Coordinates of C-alpha atoms (C1' of nucleotides) in Angstrom, one line a residue:
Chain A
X23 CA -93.6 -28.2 32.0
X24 CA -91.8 -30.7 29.8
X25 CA -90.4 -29.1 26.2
X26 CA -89.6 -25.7 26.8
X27 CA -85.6 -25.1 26.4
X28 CA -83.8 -25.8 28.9
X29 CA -81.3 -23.0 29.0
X30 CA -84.1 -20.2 28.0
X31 CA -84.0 -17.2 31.1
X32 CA -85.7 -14.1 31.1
X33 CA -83.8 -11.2 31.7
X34 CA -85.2 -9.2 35.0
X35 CA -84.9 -5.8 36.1
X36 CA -83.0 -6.1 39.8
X37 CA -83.3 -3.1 41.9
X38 CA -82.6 -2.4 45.6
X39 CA -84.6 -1.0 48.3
X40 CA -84.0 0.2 51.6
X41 CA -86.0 0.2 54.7
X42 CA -83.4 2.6 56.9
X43 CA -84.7 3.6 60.4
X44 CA -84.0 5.8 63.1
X45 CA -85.3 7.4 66.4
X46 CA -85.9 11.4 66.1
X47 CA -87.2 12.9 69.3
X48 CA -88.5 9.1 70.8
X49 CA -90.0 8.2 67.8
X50 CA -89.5 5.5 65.3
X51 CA -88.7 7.3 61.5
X52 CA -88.1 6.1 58.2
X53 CA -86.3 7.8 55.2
X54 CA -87.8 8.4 52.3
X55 CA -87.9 10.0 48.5
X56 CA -90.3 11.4 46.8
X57 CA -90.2 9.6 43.0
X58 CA -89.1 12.0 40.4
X59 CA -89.6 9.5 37.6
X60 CA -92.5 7.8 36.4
X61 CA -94.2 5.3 37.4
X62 CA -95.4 6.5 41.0
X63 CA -93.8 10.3 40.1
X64 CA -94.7 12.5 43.1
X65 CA -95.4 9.7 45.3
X66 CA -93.5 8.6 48.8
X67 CA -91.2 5.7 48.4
X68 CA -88.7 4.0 50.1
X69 CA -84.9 5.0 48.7
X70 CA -83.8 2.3 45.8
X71 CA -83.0 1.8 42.3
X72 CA -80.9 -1.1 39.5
X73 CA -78.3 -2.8 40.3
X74 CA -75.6 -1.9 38.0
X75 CA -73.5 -4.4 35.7
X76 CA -70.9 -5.5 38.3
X77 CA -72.5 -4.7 41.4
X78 CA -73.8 -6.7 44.6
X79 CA -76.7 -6.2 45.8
X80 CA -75.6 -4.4 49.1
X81 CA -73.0 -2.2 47.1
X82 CA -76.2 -1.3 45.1
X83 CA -78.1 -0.4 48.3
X84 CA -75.2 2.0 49.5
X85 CA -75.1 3.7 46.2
X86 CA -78.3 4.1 46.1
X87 CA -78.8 5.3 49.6
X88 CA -75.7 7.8 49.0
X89 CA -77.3 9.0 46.0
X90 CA -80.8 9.3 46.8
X91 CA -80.6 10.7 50.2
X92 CA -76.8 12.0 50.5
X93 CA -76.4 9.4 53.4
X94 CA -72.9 7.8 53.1
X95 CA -70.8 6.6 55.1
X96 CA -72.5 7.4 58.7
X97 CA -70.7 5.8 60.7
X98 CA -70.6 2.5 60.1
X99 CA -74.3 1.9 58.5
X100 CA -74.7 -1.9 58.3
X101 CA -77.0 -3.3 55.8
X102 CA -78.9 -6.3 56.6
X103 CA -80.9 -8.3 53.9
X104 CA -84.6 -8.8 54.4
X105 CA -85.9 -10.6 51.6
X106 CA -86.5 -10.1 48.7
X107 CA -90.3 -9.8 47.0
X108 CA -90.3 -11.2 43.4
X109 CA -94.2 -11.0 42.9
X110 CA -94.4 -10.6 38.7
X111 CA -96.9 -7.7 38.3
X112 CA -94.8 -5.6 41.6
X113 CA -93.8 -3.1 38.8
X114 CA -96.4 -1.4 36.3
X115 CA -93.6 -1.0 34.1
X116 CA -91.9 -4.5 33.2
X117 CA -90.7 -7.6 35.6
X118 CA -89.0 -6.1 38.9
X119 CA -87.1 -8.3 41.3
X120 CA -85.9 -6.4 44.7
X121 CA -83.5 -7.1 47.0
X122 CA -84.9 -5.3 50.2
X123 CA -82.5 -4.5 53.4
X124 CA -82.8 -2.8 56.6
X125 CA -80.6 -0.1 57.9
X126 CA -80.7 1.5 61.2
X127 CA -79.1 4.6 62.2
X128 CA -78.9 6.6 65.5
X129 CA -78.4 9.9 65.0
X130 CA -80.6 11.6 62.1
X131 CA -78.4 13.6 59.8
X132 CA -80.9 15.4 57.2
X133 CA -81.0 13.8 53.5
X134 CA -81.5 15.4 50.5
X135 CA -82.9 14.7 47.6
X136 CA -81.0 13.6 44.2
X137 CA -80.3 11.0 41.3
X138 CA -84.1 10.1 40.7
X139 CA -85.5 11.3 44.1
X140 CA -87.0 14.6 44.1
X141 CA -86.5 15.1 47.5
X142 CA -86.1 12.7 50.7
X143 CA -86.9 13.4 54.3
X144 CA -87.1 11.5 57.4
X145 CA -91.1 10.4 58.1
X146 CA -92.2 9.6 61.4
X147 CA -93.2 5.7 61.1
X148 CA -96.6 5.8 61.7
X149 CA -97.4 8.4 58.9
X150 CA -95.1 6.8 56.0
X151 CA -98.4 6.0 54.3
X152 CA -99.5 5.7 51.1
X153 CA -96.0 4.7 49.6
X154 CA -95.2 3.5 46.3
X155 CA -95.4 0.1 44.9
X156 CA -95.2 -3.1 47.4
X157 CA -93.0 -0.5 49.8
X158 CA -95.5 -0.8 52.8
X159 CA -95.5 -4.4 53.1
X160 CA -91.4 -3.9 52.8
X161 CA -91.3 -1.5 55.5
X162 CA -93.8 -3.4 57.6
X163 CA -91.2 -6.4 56.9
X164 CA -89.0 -4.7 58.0
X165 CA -90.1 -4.1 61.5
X166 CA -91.1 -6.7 62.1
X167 CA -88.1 -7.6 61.5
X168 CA -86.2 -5.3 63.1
X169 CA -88.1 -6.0 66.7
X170 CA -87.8 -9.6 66.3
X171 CA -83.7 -9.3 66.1
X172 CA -83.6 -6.5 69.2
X173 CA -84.6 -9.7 71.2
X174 CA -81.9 -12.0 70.1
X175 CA -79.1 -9.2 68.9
X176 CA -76.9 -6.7 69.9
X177 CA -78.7 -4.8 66.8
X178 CA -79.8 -2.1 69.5
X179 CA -76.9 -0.8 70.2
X180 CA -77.0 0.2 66.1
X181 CA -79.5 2.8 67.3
X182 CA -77.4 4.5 69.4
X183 CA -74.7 7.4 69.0
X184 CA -71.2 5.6 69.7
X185 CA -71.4 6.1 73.4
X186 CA -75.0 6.1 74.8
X187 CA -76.7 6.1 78.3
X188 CA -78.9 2.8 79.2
X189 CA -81.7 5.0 79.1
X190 CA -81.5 5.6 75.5
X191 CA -80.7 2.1 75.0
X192 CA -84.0 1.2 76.9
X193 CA -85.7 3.9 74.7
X194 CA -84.3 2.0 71.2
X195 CA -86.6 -1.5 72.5
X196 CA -89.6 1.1 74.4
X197 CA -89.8 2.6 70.6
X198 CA -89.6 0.0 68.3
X199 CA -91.8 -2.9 70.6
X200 CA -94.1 0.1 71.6
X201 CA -94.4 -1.2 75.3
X202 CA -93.0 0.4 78.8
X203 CA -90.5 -1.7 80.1
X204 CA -89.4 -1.6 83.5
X205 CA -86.1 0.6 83.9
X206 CA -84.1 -1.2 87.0
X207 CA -85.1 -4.8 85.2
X208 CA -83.9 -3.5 81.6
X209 CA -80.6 -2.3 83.7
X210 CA -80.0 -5.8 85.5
X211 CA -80.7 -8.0 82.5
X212 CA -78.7 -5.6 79.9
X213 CA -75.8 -5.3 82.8
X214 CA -75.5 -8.9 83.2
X215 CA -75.3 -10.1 79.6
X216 CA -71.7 -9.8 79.2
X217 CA -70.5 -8.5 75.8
X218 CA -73.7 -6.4 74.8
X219 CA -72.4 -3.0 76.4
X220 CA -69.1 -1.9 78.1
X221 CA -69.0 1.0 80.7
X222 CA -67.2 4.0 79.2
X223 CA -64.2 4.4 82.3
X224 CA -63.6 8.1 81.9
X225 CA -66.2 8.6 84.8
X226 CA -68.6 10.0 81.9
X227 CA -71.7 11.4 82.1
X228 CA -74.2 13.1 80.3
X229 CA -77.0 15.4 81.1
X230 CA -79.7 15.6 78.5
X231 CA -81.7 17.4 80.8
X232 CA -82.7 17.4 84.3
X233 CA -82.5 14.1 86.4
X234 CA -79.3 12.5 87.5
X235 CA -76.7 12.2 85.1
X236 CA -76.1 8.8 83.6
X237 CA -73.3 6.3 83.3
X238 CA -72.2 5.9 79.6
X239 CA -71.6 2.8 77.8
X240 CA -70.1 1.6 74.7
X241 CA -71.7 -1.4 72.5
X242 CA -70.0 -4.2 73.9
X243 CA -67.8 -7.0 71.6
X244 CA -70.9 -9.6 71.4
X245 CA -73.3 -9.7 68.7
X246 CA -75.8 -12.1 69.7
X247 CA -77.4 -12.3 72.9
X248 CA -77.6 -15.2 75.2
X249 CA -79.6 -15.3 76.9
X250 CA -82.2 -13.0 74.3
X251 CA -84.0 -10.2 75.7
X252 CA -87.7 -10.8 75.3
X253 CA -90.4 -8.4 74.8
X254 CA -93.1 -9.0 77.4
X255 CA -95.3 -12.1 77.0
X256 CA -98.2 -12.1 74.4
X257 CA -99.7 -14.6 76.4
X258 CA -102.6 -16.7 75.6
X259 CA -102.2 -14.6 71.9
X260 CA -100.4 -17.2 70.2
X261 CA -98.6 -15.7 67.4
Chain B
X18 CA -71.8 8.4 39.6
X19 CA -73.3 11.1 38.2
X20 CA -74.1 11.2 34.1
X21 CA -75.5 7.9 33.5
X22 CA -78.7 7.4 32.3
X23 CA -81.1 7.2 35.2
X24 CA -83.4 4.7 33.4
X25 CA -80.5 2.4 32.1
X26 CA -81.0 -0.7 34.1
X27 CA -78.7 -4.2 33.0
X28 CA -80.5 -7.3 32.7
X29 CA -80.0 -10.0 35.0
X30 CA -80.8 -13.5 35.3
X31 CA -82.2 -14.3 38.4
X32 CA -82.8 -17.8 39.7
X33 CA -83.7 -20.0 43.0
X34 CA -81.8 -22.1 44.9
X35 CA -83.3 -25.1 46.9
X36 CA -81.9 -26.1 50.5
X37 CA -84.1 -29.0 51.3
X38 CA -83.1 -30.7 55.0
X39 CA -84.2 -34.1 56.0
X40 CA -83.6 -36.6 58.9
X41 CA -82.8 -40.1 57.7
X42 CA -81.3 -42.5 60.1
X43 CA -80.9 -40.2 62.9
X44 CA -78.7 -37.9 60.6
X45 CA -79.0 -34.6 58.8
X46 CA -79.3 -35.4 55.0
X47 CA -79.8 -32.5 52.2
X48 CA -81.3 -33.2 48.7
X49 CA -78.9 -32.7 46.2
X50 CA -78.7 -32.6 41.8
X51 CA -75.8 -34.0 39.5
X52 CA -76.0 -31.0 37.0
X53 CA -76.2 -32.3 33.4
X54 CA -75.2 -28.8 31.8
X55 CA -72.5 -27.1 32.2
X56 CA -71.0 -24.9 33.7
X57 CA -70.5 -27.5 36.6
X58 CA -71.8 -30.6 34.6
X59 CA -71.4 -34.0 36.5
X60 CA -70.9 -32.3 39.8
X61 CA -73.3 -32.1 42.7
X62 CA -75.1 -29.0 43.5
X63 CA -78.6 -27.5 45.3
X64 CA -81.5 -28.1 42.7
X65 CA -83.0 -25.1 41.4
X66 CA -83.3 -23.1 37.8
X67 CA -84.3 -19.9 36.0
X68 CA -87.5 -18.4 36.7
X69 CA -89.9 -18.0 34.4
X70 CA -91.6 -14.7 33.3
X71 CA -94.3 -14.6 35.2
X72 CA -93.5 -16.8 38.1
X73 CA -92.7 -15.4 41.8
X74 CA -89.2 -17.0 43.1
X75 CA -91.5 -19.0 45.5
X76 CA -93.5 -20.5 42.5
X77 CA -90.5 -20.9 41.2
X78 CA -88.9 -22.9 43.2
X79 CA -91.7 -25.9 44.0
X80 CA -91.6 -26.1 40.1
X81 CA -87.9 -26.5 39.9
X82 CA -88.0 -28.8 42.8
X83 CA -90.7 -31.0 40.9
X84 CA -88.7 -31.0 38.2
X85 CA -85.2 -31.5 39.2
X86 CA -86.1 -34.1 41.7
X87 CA -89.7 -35.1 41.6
X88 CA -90.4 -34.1 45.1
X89 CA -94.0 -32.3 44.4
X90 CA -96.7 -31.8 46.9
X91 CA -95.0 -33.2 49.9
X92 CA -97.7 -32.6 52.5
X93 CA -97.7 -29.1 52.6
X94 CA -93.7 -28.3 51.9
X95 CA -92.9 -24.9 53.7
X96 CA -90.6 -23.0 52.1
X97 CA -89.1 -20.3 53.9
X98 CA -86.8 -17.6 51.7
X99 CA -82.9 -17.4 52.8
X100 CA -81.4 -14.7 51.5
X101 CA -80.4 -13.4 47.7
X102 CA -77.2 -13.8 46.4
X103 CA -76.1 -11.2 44.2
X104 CA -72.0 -11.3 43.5
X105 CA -71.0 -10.7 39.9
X106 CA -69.0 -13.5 39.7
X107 CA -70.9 -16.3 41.3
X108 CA -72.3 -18.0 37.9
X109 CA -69.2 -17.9 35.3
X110 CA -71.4 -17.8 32.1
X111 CA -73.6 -14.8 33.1
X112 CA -74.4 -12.2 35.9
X113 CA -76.9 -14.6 37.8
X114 CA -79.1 -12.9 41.3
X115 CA -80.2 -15.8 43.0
X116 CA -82.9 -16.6 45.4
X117 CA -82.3 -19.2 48.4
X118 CA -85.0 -21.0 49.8
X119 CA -84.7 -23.4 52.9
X120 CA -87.0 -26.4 53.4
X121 CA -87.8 -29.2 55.7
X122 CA -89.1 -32.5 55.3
X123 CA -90.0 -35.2 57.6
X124 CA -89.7 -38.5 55.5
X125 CA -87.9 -38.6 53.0
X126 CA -89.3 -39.9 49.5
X127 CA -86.9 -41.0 47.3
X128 CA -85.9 -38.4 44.5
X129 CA -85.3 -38.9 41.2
X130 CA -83.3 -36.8 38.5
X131 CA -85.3 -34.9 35.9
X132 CA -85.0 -31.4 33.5
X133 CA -81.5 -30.4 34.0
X134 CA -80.7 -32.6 36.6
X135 CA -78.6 -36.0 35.9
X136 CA -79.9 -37.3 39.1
X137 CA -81.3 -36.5 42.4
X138 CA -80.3 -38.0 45.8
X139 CA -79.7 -37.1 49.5
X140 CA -76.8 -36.9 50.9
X141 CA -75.4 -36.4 54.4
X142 CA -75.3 -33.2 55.4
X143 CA -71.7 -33.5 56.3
X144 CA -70.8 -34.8 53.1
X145 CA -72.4 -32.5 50.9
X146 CA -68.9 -31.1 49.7
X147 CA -67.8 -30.1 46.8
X148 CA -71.0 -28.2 45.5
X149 CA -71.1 -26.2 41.8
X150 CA -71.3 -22.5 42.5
X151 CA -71.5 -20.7 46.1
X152 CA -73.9 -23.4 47.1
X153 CA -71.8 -24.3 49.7
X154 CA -72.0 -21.2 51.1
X155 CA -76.1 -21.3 50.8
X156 CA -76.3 -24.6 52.0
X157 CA -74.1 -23.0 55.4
X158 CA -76.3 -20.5 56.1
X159 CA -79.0 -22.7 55.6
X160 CA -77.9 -24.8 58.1
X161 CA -77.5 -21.4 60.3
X162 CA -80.9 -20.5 59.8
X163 CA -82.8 -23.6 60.5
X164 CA -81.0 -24.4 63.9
X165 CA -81.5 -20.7 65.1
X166 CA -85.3 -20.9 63.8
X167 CA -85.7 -24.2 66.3
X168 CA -85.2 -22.1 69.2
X169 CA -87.9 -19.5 68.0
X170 CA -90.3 -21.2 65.9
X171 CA -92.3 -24.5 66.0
X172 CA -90.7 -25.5 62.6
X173 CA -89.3 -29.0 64.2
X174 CA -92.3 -30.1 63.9
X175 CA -91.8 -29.5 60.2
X176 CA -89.4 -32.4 60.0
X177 CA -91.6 -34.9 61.7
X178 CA -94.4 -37.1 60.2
X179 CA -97.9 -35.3 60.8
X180 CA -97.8 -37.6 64.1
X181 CA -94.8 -38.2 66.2
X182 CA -93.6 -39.1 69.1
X183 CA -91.4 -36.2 71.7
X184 CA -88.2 -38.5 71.0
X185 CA -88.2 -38.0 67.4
X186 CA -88.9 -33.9 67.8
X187 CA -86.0 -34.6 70.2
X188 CA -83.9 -36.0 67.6
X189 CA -84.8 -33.0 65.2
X190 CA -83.3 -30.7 67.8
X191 CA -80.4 -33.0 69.0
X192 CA -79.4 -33.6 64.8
X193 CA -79.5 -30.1 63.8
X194 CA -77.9 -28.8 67.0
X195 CA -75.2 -31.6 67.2
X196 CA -76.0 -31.8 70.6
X197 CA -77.5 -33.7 73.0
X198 CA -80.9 -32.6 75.0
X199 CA -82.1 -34.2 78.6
X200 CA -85.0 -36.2 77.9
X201 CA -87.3 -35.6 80.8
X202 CA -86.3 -31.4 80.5
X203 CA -87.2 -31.7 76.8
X204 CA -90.8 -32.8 77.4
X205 CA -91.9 -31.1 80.0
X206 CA -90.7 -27.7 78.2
X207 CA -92.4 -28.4 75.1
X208 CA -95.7 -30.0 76.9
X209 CA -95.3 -26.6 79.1
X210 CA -95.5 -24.4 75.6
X211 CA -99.2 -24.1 74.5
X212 CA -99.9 -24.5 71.0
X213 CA -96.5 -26.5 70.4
X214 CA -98.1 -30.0 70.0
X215 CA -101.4 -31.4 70.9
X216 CA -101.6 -35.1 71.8
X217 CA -103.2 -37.6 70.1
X218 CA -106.6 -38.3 71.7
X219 CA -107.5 -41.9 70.2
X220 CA -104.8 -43.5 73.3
X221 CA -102.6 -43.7 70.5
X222 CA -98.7 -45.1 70.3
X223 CA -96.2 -46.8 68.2
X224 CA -93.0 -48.9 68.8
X225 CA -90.1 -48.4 66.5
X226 CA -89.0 -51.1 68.4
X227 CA -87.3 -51.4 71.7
X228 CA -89.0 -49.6 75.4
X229 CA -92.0 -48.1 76.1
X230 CA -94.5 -47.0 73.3
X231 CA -94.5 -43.5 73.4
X232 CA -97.8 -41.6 73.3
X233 CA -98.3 -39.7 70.0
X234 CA -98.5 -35.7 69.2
X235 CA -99.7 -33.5 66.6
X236 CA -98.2 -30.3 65.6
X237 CA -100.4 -27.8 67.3
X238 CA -101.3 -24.3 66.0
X239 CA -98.8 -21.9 66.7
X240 CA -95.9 -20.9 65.0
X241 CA -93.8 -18.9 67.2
X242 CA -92.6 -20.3 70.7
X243 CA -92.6 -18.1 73.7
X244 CA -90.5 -18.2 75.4
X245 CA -88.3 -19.8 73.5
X246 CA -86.3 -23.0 73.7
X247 CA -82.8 -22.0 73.7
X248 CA -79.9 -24.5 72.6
X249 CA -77.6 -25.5 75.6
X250 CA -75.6 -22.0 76.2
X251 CA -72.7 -21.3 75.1
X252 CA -70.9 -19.4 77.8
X253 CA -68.1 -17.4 77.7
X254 CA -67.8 -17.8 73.8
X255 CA -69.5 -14.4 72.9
X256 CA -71.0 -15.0 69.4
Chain C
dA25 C1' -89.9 -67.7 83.2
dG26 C1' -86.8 -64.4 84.7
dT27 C1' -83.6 -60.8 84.0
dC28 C1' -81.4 -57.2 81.2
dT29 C1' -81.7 -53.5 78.1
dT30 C1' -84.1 -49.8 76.2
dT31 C1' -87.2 -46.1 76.0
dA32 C1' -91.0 -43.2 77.8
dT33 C1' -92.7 -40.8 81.6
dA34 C1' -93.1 -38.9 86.5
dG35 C1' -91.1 -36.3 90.0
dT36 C1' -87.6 -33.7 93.0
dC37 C1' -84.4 -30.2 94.3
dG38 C1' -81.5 -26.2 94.3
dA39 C1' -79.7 -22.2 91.6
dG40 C1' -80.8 -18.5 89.1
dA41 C1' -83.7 -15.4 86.2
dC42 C1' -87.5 -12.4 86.1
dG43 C1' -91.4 -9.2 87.2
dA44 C1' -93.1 -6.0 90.5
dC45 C1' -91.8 -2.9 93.7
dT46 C1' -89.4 0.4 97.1
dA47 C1' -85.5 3.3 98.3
dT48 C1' -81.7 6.2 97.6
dT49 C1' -78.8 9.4 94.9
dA50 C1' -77.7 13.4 92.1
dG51 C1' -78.8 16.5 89.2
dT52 C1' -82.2 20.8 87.2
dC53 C1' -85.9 24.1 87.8
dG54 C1' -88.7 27.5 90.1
Chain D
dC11 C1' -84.5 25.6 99.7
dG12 C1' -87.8 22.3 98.3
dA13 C1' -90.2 20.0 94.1
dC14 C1' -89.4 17.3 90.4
dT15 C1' -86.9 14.1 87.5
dA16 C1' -84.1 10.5 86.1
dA17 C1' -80.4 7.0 87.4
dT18 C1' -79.1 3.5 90.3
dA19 C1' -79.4 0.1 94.2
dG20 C1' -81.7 -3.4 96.4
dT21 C1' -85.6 -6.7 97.9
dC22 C1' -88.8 -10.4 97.5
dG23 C1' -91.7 -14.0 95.8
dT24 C1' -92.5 -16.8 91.7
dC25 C1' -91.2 -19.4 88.0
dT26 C1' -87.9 -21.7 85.0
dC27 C1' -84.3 -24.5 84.1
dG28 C1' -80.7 -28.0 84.4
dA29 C1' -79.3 -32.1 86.8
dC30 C1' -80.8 -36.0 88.6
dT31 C1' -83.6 -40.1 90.4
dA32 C1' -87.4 -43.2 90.0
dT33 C1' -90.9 -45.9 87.8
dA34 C1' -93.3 -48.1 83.8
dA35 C1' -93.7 -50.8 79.7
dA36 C1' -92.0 -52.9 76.0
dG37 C1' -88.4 -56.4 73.4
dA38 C1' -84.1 -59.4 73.8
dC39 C1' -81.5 -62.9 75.8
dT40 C1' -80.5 -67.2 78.5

DNA sequence: AGTCTTTATAGTCGAGACGACTATTAGTCG
DNA sequence: CGACTAATAGTCGTCTCGACTATAAAGACT
């Protein structure tokens, strides 16, 4: 590796790309766009696209989103960086270095499409397959990732509406871990982890249906969770 | 936003950043460069570089550590990517993305200064200020992420010699952490985790020097510890 | 030698967390 | 009104965890 100059770079193409998720009717969705643009034109992708001149990566990611999918400023969307996949031949069209995040969101307002996105929809997780370029192993990243931090975070709560019933909160884990948990253990452990949720005073209730109406509750001040809320045991599978 | 070109995409430079951690005499040490270029030249800074044009930011980065310091092949060196940084303004020359790695080593072989690098050495983790650039920052969260990725993962072991003793995986926790663990608590929770460590059949020990030889463990085959082995709480001060 | 110090290892004990489960309450639906 | 549904309350045995004590095996000191 000796000889070659020192202060010779290649200039890359930077782009974003976003793995945003919600919960539509119990199940776990992700947004996408259909490419207008070659390469991949026609095909399912996750929303992205260059960085411009002066911008940071997650200013990039909200443009982008806002563009692509008409989804800005919901309520507080917090981007959180995944990683970032740098493999050279990623792109058919020249050297392509993404910065992937994940978003979640609670409620599902519908996009639509625009700037190089044909059109964009919400796609029920399991089905958001074939997608363009490296975007499966992204989104797959990206729940993984997204499981792993419900056990240690307050990230739930991200899933909700602004004031939410435990239920729903228990739903947001049931969903995204695919298992049943039990509902009087989820309450006890979520109840006595102080700083994840506050009870809404205003006697509040909601009825989404039949049953007894629930207690509402408010994400709490607390961001990480201690003690972590762990998904049942794998045991004997070690990971 | 609307109106530019939809295919216009700015090129960036996009490099990798090194966080490599070590114990050396019981305390946190991080490899460090003198840069011999400027912008920065003859201060300290994380090694790392450009990458080249056909080289993932992984690949990347064990070349620039090979070259910047001569650490190369270090029994299996895991790298594990941080997060991209992607201000405008964090190289002064030119718009600069760059990819942060975090790695751990158990001994630490002396470095030496090559390619752009004046010299190599580590330094105390503590005294690893002033750095060129945001590497402060980088180095921060590195710091962040390895002691949250003790409680989850088997990565200690990473710091340790391919044998060791329970008192130095203690001393990985207890340096990291800046705390200190109960002895007998410590072993029987990671002897209680399967696939943590495995002992070392052949009756094995070995006396740094004072007490009781201590028998002699392996890293064993899993990578994720459940449940978990959570730092001492800390109540009350909600995260 | 004999004792002290140091480190590893074994074991004990009580508080609390957790999983599985049952019971009660408060609504809607037919 | 009862059947059904979902939220909430409570119970109970097991297991974990932190704090602590005790023992074992080495070097250091006198």
């Amino acid at each position: 590796m000796r000889g070659y100059d020192k202060h010779a770079f290649e200039p890359f193409a930077v782009t974003v790309d976003l793995a945003v998720l919600t919960l539509r009717a119990g199940a776990l969705h992700v947004l996408l766009v259909e490419r207008g643009q070659e390469p991949y034109a026609g095909q399912w992708a996750l929303p992205g696209g260059f960085l411009l001149p002066r911008e940071s990566a997650e200013t990039a990611a909200r443009r982008e989103l806002a563009e692509e999918t008409g989804l800005s400023d919901v309520s507080g969307l917090r981007l959180e960086q995944l990683r970032t996949y740098s493999e050279p031949d990623r792109d058919p069209r020249m050297r392509v270095v993404s910065v992937a995040f994940t978003a979640l969101l609670p409620d599902a307002p519908e996009p639509h499409g625009g700037g190089d996105a044909a059109q964009a929809r919400w796609q029920p997780y399991d089905q958001a397959r074939p997608l363009a370029f490296d975007h499966e192993r992204i989104l797959a990243d990206a729940h993984d990732r997204v499981g792993a931090r419900l056990e240690y975070s307050c990230l739930a709560t991200a899933f909700c509406p602004p004031e939410f019933t435990l239920g729903e909160l228990q739903n947001v884990y049931e969903t995204v871990w695919g298992v049943a948990l039990d509902r009087p253990n989820f309450r006890r452990k979520v109840l006595a982890t102080p700083g994840f949720v506050e009870p809404v005073p205003g006697a509040a209730r909601l009825t989404g249906g039949r049953g007894k109406p629930a207690a509402l509750y408010r994400a709490g001040t607390a961001t990480a969770l201690h003690p972590p809320l762990l998904r049942p045991s794998r045991e004997g599978r070690p990971a």
